[in-house]
């Protein structure tokens, strides 16, 4: 596993003379380039959010309301970016959030799930592999090398299939299961609904279902012979709106791997999750893709952290820069994940593009700590932030 020295300042500057592909990119430029590179239906699907996207935008601007207090002469010549999660010491607190259709964001070959895993292996930044993928989870896991991978589970409304997906994730070597609970049905996404982006895309990211023995046993003909019927069956089983807290004991009993619940924004839910025996709480509003009119995820983070107590909290939604990562950590997250920035990096430059996004983000994170006098990401606290007036 690469040590965190890889993205320390010196190497970053080396990067400017050739190691980092092209030049460091601010998020706005990355987004512009991604829009130019991606087919319109894929761009709409990835960039879009729920309703008029106010919550999605508020996720991003929420970070502007906090500022890191700069300190001087603080002994931050060497920085420790590492964090610990479920017995793994990770070189940095950054993670790659699960993104269904990340496969298609690899515009050259459509193998984005595998490419993302290779970038995870090269950078030591863990990947959370989505249930919705172009390539089966077993093949994705093989690309991860020594870097931990977590499997994100959309629990279908078929318990036997849910169990089968979890068993496969365990056998493939994933080291945690993340159950996403904010997408038990799809959100109101006008960009998708108007140009029918997602319906065209979804058939291409069902490899985990089509390769599953339980899923296959539900079909009259194998997916290779009748993909339309298989996709239709998937549409029937994907949504699981009847899932409640009563099902949590069953979900918990499915695995002895660390279990996280993703989509938690309310402190009551965080408390309930902890009481139900989960190992981690994943505070996220799905990047504003599911419900509009809600709170920015960052605003929910401190209360979720307080409610979770000793249980670690992972955060995503709106993270666009190194300083954003610092703010989420200071508000109590143990690790911080990116969704759209990773998808855009892949779209703009394939493997090199995604690696560039990851390395730029980590370099900016490290450089900001160096300048503002913080020697350790794990030691950041809320007291290091002030509200911006
Ligand atoms: C195109 C796209 C597909 C996504 N697919 C999944 C998914 O399959 N499972 C999941 O739990 N979250 C999914 N998410 C949500 C991300 O995991 C994450 O919560 C979100 O992207 C974070 O916000 P950000 O994009 O502002 O970084 C998806 C997000 C995007 C943009
Ligand atoms: C198929 C979808 C549910 C994938 C997803 O989580 C998303 O588009 O946000």
mmCIF file of C-alpha atoms in Angstrom, residues 1-385:
data_model
loop_
_atom_site.group_PDB
_atom_site.id
_atom_site.type_symbol
_atom_site.label_atom_id
_atom_site.label_comp_id
_atom_site.label_asym_id
_atom_site.label_seq_id
_atom_site.Cartn_x
_atom_site.Cartn_y
_atom_site.Cartn_z
ATOM 1 C CA UNK A 1 0.000 0.000 0.000
ATOM 2 C CA UNK A 2 1.434 3.412 -0.855
ATOM 3 C CA UNK A 3 2.207 5.423 2.232
ATOM 4 C CA UNK A 4 0.790 8.861 2.661
ATOM 5 C CA UNK A 5 4.143 10.386 1.731
ATOM 6 C CA UNK A 6 3.028 9.928 -1.889
ATOM 7 C CA UNK A 7 0.922 13.022 -1.706
ATOM 8 C CA UNK A 8 3.142 15.116 0.497
ATOM 9 C CA UNK A 9 4.124 18.482 -0.822
ATOM 10 C CA UNK A 10 7.412 17.528 -2.496
ATOM 11 C CA UNK A 11 5.836 14.830 -4.621
ATOM 12 C CA UNK A 12 3.014 17.158 -5.482
ATOM 13 C CA UNK A 13 5.482 19.658 -6.851
ATOM 14 C CA UNK A 14 7.235 16.855 -8.759
ATOM 15 C CA UNK A 15 3.802 16.154 -10.115
ATOM 16 C CA UNK A 16 3.696 19.598 -11.617
ATOM 17 C CA UNK A 17 6.725 18.699 -13.665
ATOM 18 C CA UNK A 18 5.197 15.603 -15.149
ATOM 19 C CA UNK A 19 3.791 13.136 -12.608
ATOM 20 C CA UNK A 20 0.356 14.635 -12.410
ATOM 21 C CA UNK A 21 -1.375 14.473 -15.793
ATOM 22 C CA UNK A 22 -2.108 17.950 -17.127
ATOM 23 C CA UNK A 23 -2.352 20.647 -14.484
ATOM 24 C CA UNK A 24 -4.100 20.723 -11.110
ATOM 25 C CA UNK A 25 -7.741 21.296 -11.781
ATOM 26 C CA UNK A 26 -10.216 23.283 -9.764
ATOM 27 C CA UNK A 27 -13.573 21.547 -9.503
ATOM 28 C CA UNK A 28 -15.352 24.007 -11.798
ATOM 29 C CA UNK A 29 -12.949 23.216 -14.594
ATOM 30 C CA UNK A 30 -13.240 19.478 -14.006
ATOM 31 C CA UNK A 31 -17.009 19.800 -14.230
ATOM 32 C CA UNK A 32 -16.821 21.855 -17.448
ATOM 33 C CA UNK A 33 -14.510 19.341 -19.065
ATOM 34 C CA UNK A 34 -16.683 16.430 -17.963
ATOM 35 C CA UNK A 35 -19.742 18.037 -19.507
ATOM 36 C CA UNK A 36 -17.865 18.466 -22.785
ATOM 37 C CA UNK A 37 -16.621 14.847 -22.713
ATOM 38 C CA UNK A 38 -19.695 12.909 -21.689
ATOM 39 C CA UNK A 39 -22.639 11.883 -23.879
ATOM 40 C CA UNK A 40 -25.610 14.099 -22.875
ATOM 41 C CA UNK A 41 -27.671 11.320 -21.282
ATOM 42 C CA UNK A 42 -24.744 10.213 -19.124
ATOM 43 C CA UNK A 43 -23.883 13.795 -18.174
ATOM 44 C CA UNK A 44 -27.510 14.480 -17.168
ATOM 45 C CA UNK A 45 -27.649 11.335 -15.127
ATOM 46 C CA UNK A 46 -24.419 11.923 -13.242
ATOM 47 C CA UNK A 47 -24.593 15.709 -12.832
ATOM 48 C CA UNK A 48 -28.299 15.850 -12.128
ATOM 49 C CA UNK A 49 -30.076 15.785 -8.824
ATOM 50 C CA UNK A 50 -33.553 15.869 -7.366
ATOM 51 C CA UNK A 51 -36.040 18.594 -8.307
ATOM 52 C CA UNK A 52 -34.500 21.967 -9.095
ATOM 53 C CA UNK A 53 -31.293 20.751 -7.444
ATOM 54 C CA UNK A 54 -31.335 23.273 -4.606
ATOM 55 C CA UNK A 55 -30.337 20.658 -2.053
ATOM 56 C CA UNK A 56 -27.605 19.363 -4.330
ATOM 57 C CA UNK A 57 -26.232 22.901 -4.694
ATOM 58 C CA UNK A 58 -26.679 23.621 -0.983
ATOM 59 C CA UNK A 59 -24.559 20.527 -0.209
ATOM 60 C CA UNK A 60 -21.671 22.318 -1.890
ATOM 61 C CA UNK A 61 -22.216 25.852 -0.559
ATOM 62 C CA UNK A 62 -22.673 24.515 2.994
ATOM 63 C CA UNK A 63 -18.886 24.174 3.128
ATOM 64 C CA UNK A 64 -18.522 27.939 2.570
ATOM 65 C CA UNK A 65 -20.160 28.615 5.909
ATOM 66 C CA UNK A 66 -17.195 27.142 7.771
ATOM 67 C CA UNK A 67 -13.612 28.375 7.799
ATOM 68 C CA UNK A 68 -10.489 26.694 9.169
ATOM 69 C CA UNK A 69 -8.603 28.820 11.698
ATOM 70 C CA UNK A 70 -5.038 29.247 10.401
ATOM 71 C CA UNK A 71 -2.295 28.650 12.967
ATOM 72 C CA UNK A 72 1.401 29.535 12.742
ATOM 73 C CA UNK A 73 4.593 27.929 14.066
ATOM 74 C CA UNK A 74 2.532 24.856 14.870
ATOM 75 C CA UNK A 75 5.031 22.149 13.926
ATOM 76 C CA UNK A 76 3.216 20.869 10.859
ATOM 77 C CA UNK A 77 6.280 20.179 8.708
ATOM 78 C CA UNK A 78 5.245 16.518 8.658
ATOM 79 C CA UNK A 79 1.595 15.664 8.420
ATOM 80 C CA UNK A 80 -0.221 12.462 9.309
ATOM 81 C CA UNK A 81 -3.282 12.026 7.112
ATOM 82 C CA UNK A 82 -4.050 8.494 8.232
ATOM 83 C CA UNK A 83 -7.265 7.279 9.783
ATOM 84 C CA UNK A 84 -8.450 4.026 11.290
ATOM 85 C CA UNK A 85 -11.605 2.208 10.327
ATOM 86 C CA UNK A 86 -12.622 -1.278 11.423
ATOM 87 C CA UNK A 87 -9.090 -2.363 12.174
ATOM 88 C CA UNK A 88 -7.590 -0.987 8.954
ATOM 89 C CA UNK A 89 -5.153 1.905 9.079
ATOM 90 C CA UNK A 90 -5.903 3.869 5.919
ATOM 91 C CA UNK A 91 -3.219 6.184 4.520
ATOM 92 C CA UNK A 92 -5.693 9.050 4.133
ATOM 93 C CA UNK A 93 -9.284 9.766 5.160
ATOM 94 C CA UNK A 94 -10.477 9.883 1.527
ATOM 95 C CA UNK A 95 -12.775 7.234 0.042
ATOM 96 C CA UNK A 96 -14.469 6.671 -3.307
ATOM 97 C CA UNK A 97 -18.246 6.686 -2.808
ATOM 98 C CA UNK A 98 -20.360 4.058 -4.568
ATOM 99 C CA UNK A 99 -21.421 5.280 -7.998
ATOM 100 C CA UNK A 100 -23.682 3.078 -10.152
ATOM 101 C CA UNK A 101 -22.763 3.706 -13.823
ATOM 102 C CA UNK A 102 -19.177 4.596 -12.893
ATOM 103 C CA UNK A 103 -18.438 1.862 -15.433
ATOM 104 C CA UNK A 104 -19.862 3.980 -18.236
ATOM 105 C CA UNK A 105 -17.908 7.043 -17.110
ATOM 106 C CA UNK A 106 -14.835 5.288 -18.488
ATOM 107 C CA UNK A 107 -15.740 6.605 -21.923
ATOM 108 C CA UNK A 108 -13.040 4.682 -23.771
ATOM 109 C CA UNK A 109 -13.903 1.175 -22.681
ATOM 110 C CA UNK A 110 -16.865 1.222 -20.315
ATOM 111 C CA UNK A 111 -14.861 -0.617 -17.652
ATOM 112 C CA UNK A 112 -15.020 2.128 -15.047
ATOM 113 C CA UNK A 113 -15.702 -0.187 -12.113
ATOM 114 C CA UNK A 114 -12.464 -2.044 -12.780
ATOM 115 C CA UNK A 115 -10.561 1.169 -13.497
ATOM 116 C CA UNK A 116 -11.806 2.730 -10.260
ATOM 117 C CA UNK A 117 -10.606 -0.325 -8.363
ATOM 118 C CA UNK A 118 -7.195 0.011 -10.033
ATOM 119 C CA UNK A 119 -6.992 3.648 -8.957
ATOM 120 C CA UNK A 120 -7.948 2.589 -5.429
ATOM 121 C CA UNK A 121 -5.122 0.033 -5.548
ATOM 122 C CA UNK A 122 -2.631 2.639 -6.817
ATOM 123 C CA UNK A 123 -3.526 5.364 -4.331
ATOM 124 C CA UNK A 124 -4.573 3.401 -1.231
ATOM 125 C CA UNK A 125 -7.918 5.237 -1.312
ATOM 126 C CA UNK A 126 -10.622 2.633 -0.586
ATOM 127 C CA UNK A 127 -13.403 2.042 -3.076
ATOM 128 C CA UNK A 128 -16.994 1.418 -2.104
ATOM 129 C CA UNK A 129 -18.265 -0.755 -4.933
ATOM 130 C CA UNK A 130 -21.880 -0.153 -5.950
ATOM 131 C CA UNK A 131 -24.455 -2.901 -6.346
ATOM 132 C CA UNK A 132 -25.123 -1.288 -9.733
ATOM 133 C CA UNK A 133 -22.034 -2.052 -11.793
ATOM 134 C CA UNK A 134 -20.960 -3.016 -15.278
ATOM 135 C CA UNK A 135 -18.681 -5.744 -13.991
ATOM 136 C CA UNK A 136 -19.475 -8.282 -11.283
ATOM 137 C CA UNK A 137 -18.265 -7.487 -7.770
ATOM 138 C CA UNK A 138 -15.831 -10.430 -7.813
ATOM 139 C CA UNK A 139 -13.935 -8.971 -10.783
ATOM 140 C CA UNK A 140 -13.903 -5.509 -9.214
ATOM 141 C CA UNK A 141 -12.526 -6.941 -5.954
ATOM 142 C CA UNK A 142 -9.669 -8.652 -7.778
ATOM 143 C CA UNK A 143 -8.379 -5.262 -8.967
ATOM 144 C CA UNK A 144 -8.176 -3.759 -5.482
ATOM 145 C CA UNK A 145 -4.839 -5.250 -4.455
ATOM 146 C CA UNK A 146 -4.127 -4.497 -0.811
ATOM 147 C CA UNK A 147 -6.486 -1.516 -0.679
ATOM 148 C CA UNK A 148 -9.683 -2.273 1.224
ATOM 149 C CA UNK A 149 -12.929 -2.367 -0.710
ATOM 150 C CA UNK A 150 -16.403 -2.128 0.758
ATOM 151 C CA UNK A 151 -19.522 -3.439 -0.938
ATOM 152 C CA UNK A 152 -22.527 -1.113 -1.149
ATOM 153 C CA UNK A 153 -25.768 -3.024 -0.982
ATOM 154 C CA UNK A 154 -29.128 -1.943 -2.317
ATOM 155 C CA UNK A 155 -31.247 -4.513 -0.473
ATOM 156 C CA UNK A 156 -33.744 -5.801 -3.042
ATOM 157 C CA UNK A 157 -37.236 -6.834 -2.017
ATOM 158 C CA UNK A 158 -36.152 -10.472 -2.241
ATOM 159 C CA UNK A 159 -34.482 -11.634 0.952
ATOM 160 C CA UNK A 160 -32.804 -14.651 -0.596
ATOM 161 C CA UNK A 161 -31.227 -12.434 -3.255
ATOM 162 C CA UNK A 162 -30.103 -9.958 -0.584
ATOM 163 C CA UNK A 163 -28.415 -12.778 1.290
ATOM 164 C CA UNK A 164 -26.792 -14.061 -1.870
ATOM 165 C CA UNK A 165 -25.311 -10.620 -2.663
ATOM 166 C CA UNK A 166 -23.898 -10.369 0.866
ATOM 167 C CA UNK A 167 -22.412 -13.886 0.723
ATOM 168 C CA UNK A 168 -20.746 -13.060 -2.595
ATOM 169 C CA UNK A 169 -19.325 -9.806 -1.212
ATOM 170 C CA UNK A 170 -17.847 -11.707 1.736
ATOM 171 C CA UNK A 171 -16.376 -14.395 -0.505
ATOM 172 C CA UNK A 172 -14.920 -11.762 -2.865
ATOM 173 C CA UNK A 173 -13.005 -10.199 0.019
ATOM 174 C CA UNK A 174 -14.864 -6.944 0.648
ATOM 175 C CA UNK A 175 -14.181 -5.796 4.170
ATOM 176 C CA UNK A 176 -17.444 -3.999 5.002
ATOM 177 C CA UNK A 177 -21.049 -3.851 3.810
ATOM 178 C CA UNK A 178 -22.696 -0.458 3.294
ATOM 179 C CA UNK A 179 -26.483 -0.641 3.106
ATOM 180 C CA UNK A 180 -27.932 2.377 1.305
ATOM 181 C CA UNK A 181 -31.268 3.375 2.779
ATOM 182 C CA UNK A 182 -32.058 6.686 1.076
ATOM 183 C CA UNK A 183 -32.792 5.117 -2.307
ATOM 184 C CA UNK A 184 -35.482 2.560 -1.610
ATOM 185 C CA UNK A 185 -37.093 4.158 -4.638
ATOM 186 C CA UNK A 186 -35.613 6.580 -7.169
ATOM 187 C CA UNK A 187 -35.891 10.340 -6.668
ATOM 188 C CA UNK A 188 -37.701 12.929 -8.817
ATOM 189 C CA UNK A 189 -34.893 13.758 -11.216
ATOM 190 C CA UNK A 190 -36.136 16.050 -13.964
ATOM 191 C CA UNK A 191 -32.931 15.943 -16.023
ATOM 192 C CA UNK A 192 -33.265 12.183 -16.265
ATOM 193 C CA UNK A 193 -36.984 12.066 -16.673
ATOM 194 C CA UNK A 194 -36.876 14.620 -19.487
ATOM 195 C CA UNK A 195 -34.198 13.004 -21.596
ATOM 196 C CA UNK A 196 -34.714 9.452 -20.414
ATOM 197 C CA UNK A 197 -31.077 9.151 -19.400
ATOM 198 C CA UNK A 198 -31.328 6.571 -16.683
ATOM 199 C CA UNK A 199 -33.679 4.123 -18.411
ATOM 200 C CA UNK A 200 -31.118 3.809 -21.210
ATOM 201 C CA UNK A 201 -28.240 3.381 -18.814
ATOM 202 C CA UNK A 202 -29.582 1.050 -16.185
ATOM 203 C CA UNK A 203 -29.603 -2.087 -18.330
ATOM 204 C CA UNK A 204 -25.841 -1.768 -18.568
ATOM 205 C CA UNK A 205 -25.099 -1.785 -14.872
ATOM 206 C CA UNK A 206 -26.872 -4.920 -13.693
ATOM 207 C CA UNK A 207 -23.905 -7.309 -13.760
ATOM 208 C CA UNK A 208 -24.212 -8.130 -10.065
ATOM 209 C CA UNK A 209 -27.798 -9.210 -10.577
ATOM 210 C CA UNK A 210 -27.365 -10.997 -13.894
ATOM 211 C CA UNK A 211 -24.469 -13.027 -12.464
ATOM 212 C CA UNK A 212 -26.327 -13.944 -9.297
ATOM 213 C CA UNK A 213 -27.606 -17.528 -8.971
ATOM 214 C CA UNK A 214 -30.660 -16.493 -6.962
ATOM 215 C CA UNK A 215 -31.563 -13.706 -9.399
ATOM 216 C CA UNK A 216 -31.124 -16.098 -12.316
ATOM 217 C CA UNK A 217 -33.297 -18.699 -10.634
ATOM 218 C CA UNK A 218 -36.194 -16.201 -10.693
ATOM 219 C CA UNK A 219 -36.127 -15.874 -14.500
ATOM 220 C CA UNK A 220 -37.797 -17.999 -17.142
ATOM 221 C CA UNK A 221 -34.780 -17.492 -19.453
ATOM 222 C CA UNK A 222 -31.190 -16.477 -18.592
ATOM 223 C CA UNK A 223 -30.374 -12.747 -18.965
ATOM 224 C CA UNK A 224 -28.091 -13.521 -21.940
ATOM 225 C CA UNK A 225 -31.108 -14.890 -23.825
ATOM 226 C CA UNK A 226 -33.734 -12.407 -22.697
ATOM 227 C CA UNK A 227 -32.095 -9.277 -21.277
ATOM 228 C CA UNK A 228 -35.322 -7.302 -21.493
ATOM 229 C CA UNK A 229 -37.195 -9.704 -19.211
ATOM 230 C CA UNK A 230 -34.215 -9.820 -16.829
ATOM 231 C CA UNK A 231 -34.096 -6.011 -16.693
ATOM 232 C CA UNK A 232 -37.862 -5.987 -16.126
ATOM 233 C CA UNK A 233 -37.449 -8.381 -13.221
ATOM 234 C CA UNK A 234 -34.714 -6.175 -11.776
ATOM 235 C CA UNK A 235 -37.083 -3.188 -11.941
ATOM 236 C CA UNK A 236 -39.607 -5.209 -9.906
ATOM 237 C CA UNK A 237 -37.199 -6.207 -7.152
ATOM 238 C CA UNK A 238 -34.927 -3.149 -6.872
ATOM 239 C CA UNK A 239 -37.253 -0.914 -4.838
ATOM 240 C CA UNK A 240 -37.831 -1.891 -1.249
ATOM 241 C CA UNK A 241 -40.002 0.786 0.265
ATOM 242 C CA UNK A 242 -41.421 -1.507 2.888
ATOM 243 C CA UNK A 243 -38.072 -1.944 4.603
ATOM 244 C CA UNK A 244 -38.236 -0.611 8.192
ATOM 245 C CA UNK A 245 -36.170 -0.643 11.364
ATOM 246 C CA UNK A 246 -37.837 -3.992 12.105
ATOM 247 C CA UNK A 247 -35.746 -5.474 9.278
ATOM 248 C CA UNK A 248 -32.490 -4.242 10.708
ATOM 249 C CA UNK A 249 -31.893 -7.202 13.008
ATOM 250 C CA UNK A 250 -32.188 -9.442 9.957
ATOM 251 C CA UNK A 251 -29.795 -7.260 7.932
ATOM 252 C CA UNK A 252 -27.371 -7.274 10.867
ATOM 253 C CA UNK A 253 -27.595 -11.047 11.127
ATOM 254 C CA UNK A 254 -26.558 -11.476 7.479
ATOM 255 C CA UNK A 255 -22.889 -10.787 8.056
ATOM 256 C CA UNK A 256 -20.202 -10.514 10.658
ATOM 257 C CA UNK A 257 -18.409 -7.965 8.479
ATOM 258 C CA UNK A 258 -18.608 -4.353 9.637
ATOM 259 C CA UNK A 259 -22.042 -3.031 8.630
ATOM 260 C CA UNK A 260 -22.709 0.629 7.822
ATOM 261 C CA UNK A 261 -25.999 2.351 7.054
ATOM 262 C CA UNK A 262 -25.752 4.982 4.292
ATOM 263 C CA UNK A 263 -28.145 7.890 3.983
ATOM 264 C CA UNK A 264 -28.354 8.806 7.652
ATOM 265 C CA UNK A 265 -28.936 12.524 8.273
ATOM 266 C CA UNK A 266 -31.058 12.516 11.422
ATOM 267 C CA UNK A 267 -29.533 12.091 14.887
ATOM 268 C CA UNK A 268 -32.488 9.915 15.925
ATOM 269 C CA UNK A 269 -31.752 7.554 13.038
ATOM 270 C CA UNK A 270 -28.047 7.558 13.907
ATOM 271 C CA UNK A 271 -28.897 6.588 17.491
ATOM 272 C CA UNK A 272 -31.265 3.876 16.304
ATOM 273 C CA UNK A 273 -28.629 2.557 13.922
ATOM 274 C CA UNK A 274 -26.102 2.327 16.748
ATOM 275 C CA UNK A 275 -28.658 0.651 19.021
ATOM 276 C CA UNK A 276 -29.263 -1.885 16.253
ATOM 277 C CA UNK A 277 -25.632 -2.950 16.345
ATOM 278 C CA UNK A 278 -24.204 -1.333 13.214
ATOM 279 C CA UNK A 279 -20.483 -0.669 13.071
ATOM 280 C CA UNK A 280 -20.590 2.589 11.153
ATOM 281 C CA UNK A 281 -22.953 5.401 10.233
ATOM 282 C CA UNK A 282 -22.680 6.914 6.751
ATOM 283 C CA UNK A 283 -23.990 10.465 6.802
ATOM 284 C CA UNK A 284 -25.089 11.408 3.278
ATOM 285 C CA UNK A 285 -28.061 12.737 1.361
ATOM 286 C CA UNK A 286 -26.963 10.896 -1.770
ATOM 287 C CA UNK A 287 -25.409 14.048 -3.204
ATOM 288 C CA UNK A 288 -28.854 15.674 -3.392
ATOM 289 C CA UNK A 289 -30.025 13.144 -5.981
ATOM 290 C CA UNK A 290 -32.876 11.691 -3.987
ATOM 291 C CA UNK A 291 -34.939 14.373 -2.211
ATOM 292 C CA UNK A 292 -34.928 18.082 -2.897
ATOM 293 C CA UNK A 293 -35.766 20.630 -0.235
ATOM 294 C CA UNK A 294 -33.814 18.907 2.502
ATOM 295 C CA UNK A 295 -30.904 20.012 4.610
ATOM 296 C CA UNK A 296 -27.390 20.130 3.200
ATOM 297 C CA UNK A 297 -25.714 16.945 4.387
ATOM 298 C CA UNK A 298 -22.867 18.879 6.042
ATOM 299 C CA UNK A 299 -25.366 20.661 8.291
ATOM 300 C CA UNK A 300 -26.529 17.267 9.553
ATOM 301 C CA UNK A 301 -23.063 15.917 10.233
ATOM 302 C CA UNK A 302 -22.323 17.304 13.736
ATOM 303 C CA UNK A 303 -25.583 16.011 15.233
ATOM 304 C CA UNK A 304 -25.136 12.629 13.559
ATOM 305 C CA UNK A 305 -21.595 12.411 14.950
ATOM 306 C CA UNK A 306 -22.816 13.282 18.453
ATOM 307 C CA UNK A 307 -25.576 10.710 18.251
ATOM 308 C CA UNK A 308 -23.256 8.002 16.924
ATOM 309 C CA UNK A 309 -20.918 8.366 19.898
ATOM 310 C CA UNK A 310 -17.977 5.983 19.549
ATOM 311 C CA UNK A 311 -19.305 4.544 16.289
ATOM 312 C CA UNK A 312 -17.378 6.029 13.330
ATOM 313 C CA UNK A 313 -19.137 8.272 10.851
ATOM 314 C CA UNK A 314 -18.308 8.357 7.154
ATOM 315 C CA UNK A 315 -19.465 11.436 5.244
ATOM 316 C CA UNK A 316 -20.238 12.381 1.646
ATOM 317 C CA UNK A 317 -22.302 14.882 -0.362
ATOM 318 C CA UNK A 318 -20.843 18.067 -1.789
ATOM 319 C CA UNK A 319 -17.129 17.442 -1.124
ATOM 320 C CA UNK A 320 -15.209 19.187 -3.889
ATOM 321 C CA UNK A 321 -11.782 20.134 -2.500
ATOM 322 C CA UNK A 322 -9.088 19.416 0.065
ATOM 323 C CA UNK A 323 -10.418 22.074 2.453
ATOM 324 C CA UNK A 324 -13.897 20.500 2.198
ATOM 325 C CA UNK A 325 -12.421 17.216 3.419
ATOM 326 C CA UNK A 326 -10.766 19.045 6.325
ATOM 327 C CA UNK A 327 -14.054 20.686 7.328
ATOM 328 C CA UNK A 328 -15.976 17.410 7.302
ATOM 329 C CA UNK A 329 -13.241 15.778 9.405
ATOM 330 C CA UNK A 330 -13.258 18.674 11.855
ATOM 331 C CA UNK A 331 -17.035 18.285 12.176
ATOM 332 C CA UNK A 332 -16.439 14.701 13.233
ATOM 333 C CA UNK A 333 -16.284 12.447 10.168
ATOM 334 C CA UNK A 334 -13.738 9.620 10.360
ATOM 335 C CA UNK A 335 -13.549 9.353 6.555
ATOM 336 C CA UNK A 336 -14.883 11.448 3.691
ATOM 337 C CA UNK A 337 -15.997 10.222 0.260
ATOM 338 C CA UNK A 338 -16.413 11.775 -3.185
ATOM 339 C CA UNK A 339 -19.029 10.820 -5.781
ATOM 340 C CA UNK A 340 -19.296 13.122 -8.797
ATOM 341 C CA UNK A 341 -15.672 14.355 -8.745
ATOM 342 C CA UNK A 342 -14.500 10.761 -9.235
ATOM 343 C CA UNK A 343 -16.984 10.125 -12.043
ATOM 344 C CA UNK A 344 -15.873 13.324 -13.793
ATOM 345 C CA UNK A 345 -12.185 12.473 -13.441
ATOM 346 C CA UNK A 346 -12.825 9.141 -15.093
ATOM 347 C CA UNK A 347 -14.850 10.749 -17.884
ATOM 348 C CA UNK A 348 -12.237 13.393 -18.584
ATOM 349 C CA UNK A 349 -9.139 11.212 -18.539
ATOM 350 C CA UNK A 350 -9.898 7.555 -17.814
ATOM 351 C CA UNK A 351 -7.651 5.969 -15.216
ATOM 352 C CA UNK A 352 -5.152 8.853 -15.314
ATOM 353 C CA UNK A 353 -8.013 11.355 -14.960
ATOM 354 C CA UNK A 354 -9.457 9.704 -11.875
ATOM 355 C CA UNK A 355 -6.029 9.280 -10.333
ATOM 356 C CA UNK A 356 -5.357 12.949 -11.062
ATOM 357 C CA UNK A 357 -8.535 13.997 -9.238
ATOM 358 C CA UNK A 358 -7.632 11.850 -6.220
ATOM 359 C CA UNK A 359 -4.027 13.031 -6.068
ATOM 360 C CA UNK A 360 -4.924 16.708 -6.544
ATOM 361 C CA UNK A 361 -7.500 16.477 -3.774
ATOM 362 C CA UNK A 362 -5.047 14.819 -1.410
ATOM 363 C CA UNK A 363 -2.260 17.245 -2.321
ATOM 364 C CA UNK A 364 -4.547 20.214 -1.675
ATOM 365 C CA UNK A 365 -5.657 18.668 1.608
ATOM 366 C CA UNK A 366 -2.058 18.132 2.693
ATOM 367 C CA UNK A 367 -0.885 21.555 1.543
ATOM 368 C CA UNK A 368 -3.740 23.281 3.372
ATOM 369 C CA UNK A 369 -2.826 21.462 6.590
ATOM 370 C CA UNK A 370 0.835 22.434 6.113
ATOM 371 C CA UNK A 371 0.027 26.106 5.625
ATOM 372 C CA UNK A 372 -2.641 26.336 8.314
ATOM 373 C CA UNK A 373 -0.524 24.498 10.879
ATOM 374 C CA UNK A 374 -2.333 21.196 11.449
ATOM 375 C CA UNK A 375 -0.095 18.146 11.745
ATOM 376 C CA UNK A 376 -2.788 15.479 11.870
ATOM 377 C CA UNK A 377 -6.189 15.037 10.264
ATOM 378 C CA UNK A 378 -7.265 12.756 13.115
ATOM 379 C CA UNK A 379 -6.656 15.555 15.638
ATOM 380 C CA UNK A 380 -8.937 18.071 13.876
ATOM 381 C CA UNK A 381 -11.861 19.220 16.018
ATOM 382 C CA UNK A 382 -14.860 21.506 15.675
ATOM 383 C CA UNK A 383 -12.885 24.080 17.626
ATOM 384 C CA UNK A 384 -10.570 24.435 14.617
ATOM 385 C CA UNK A 385 -13.455 25.842 12.572
#
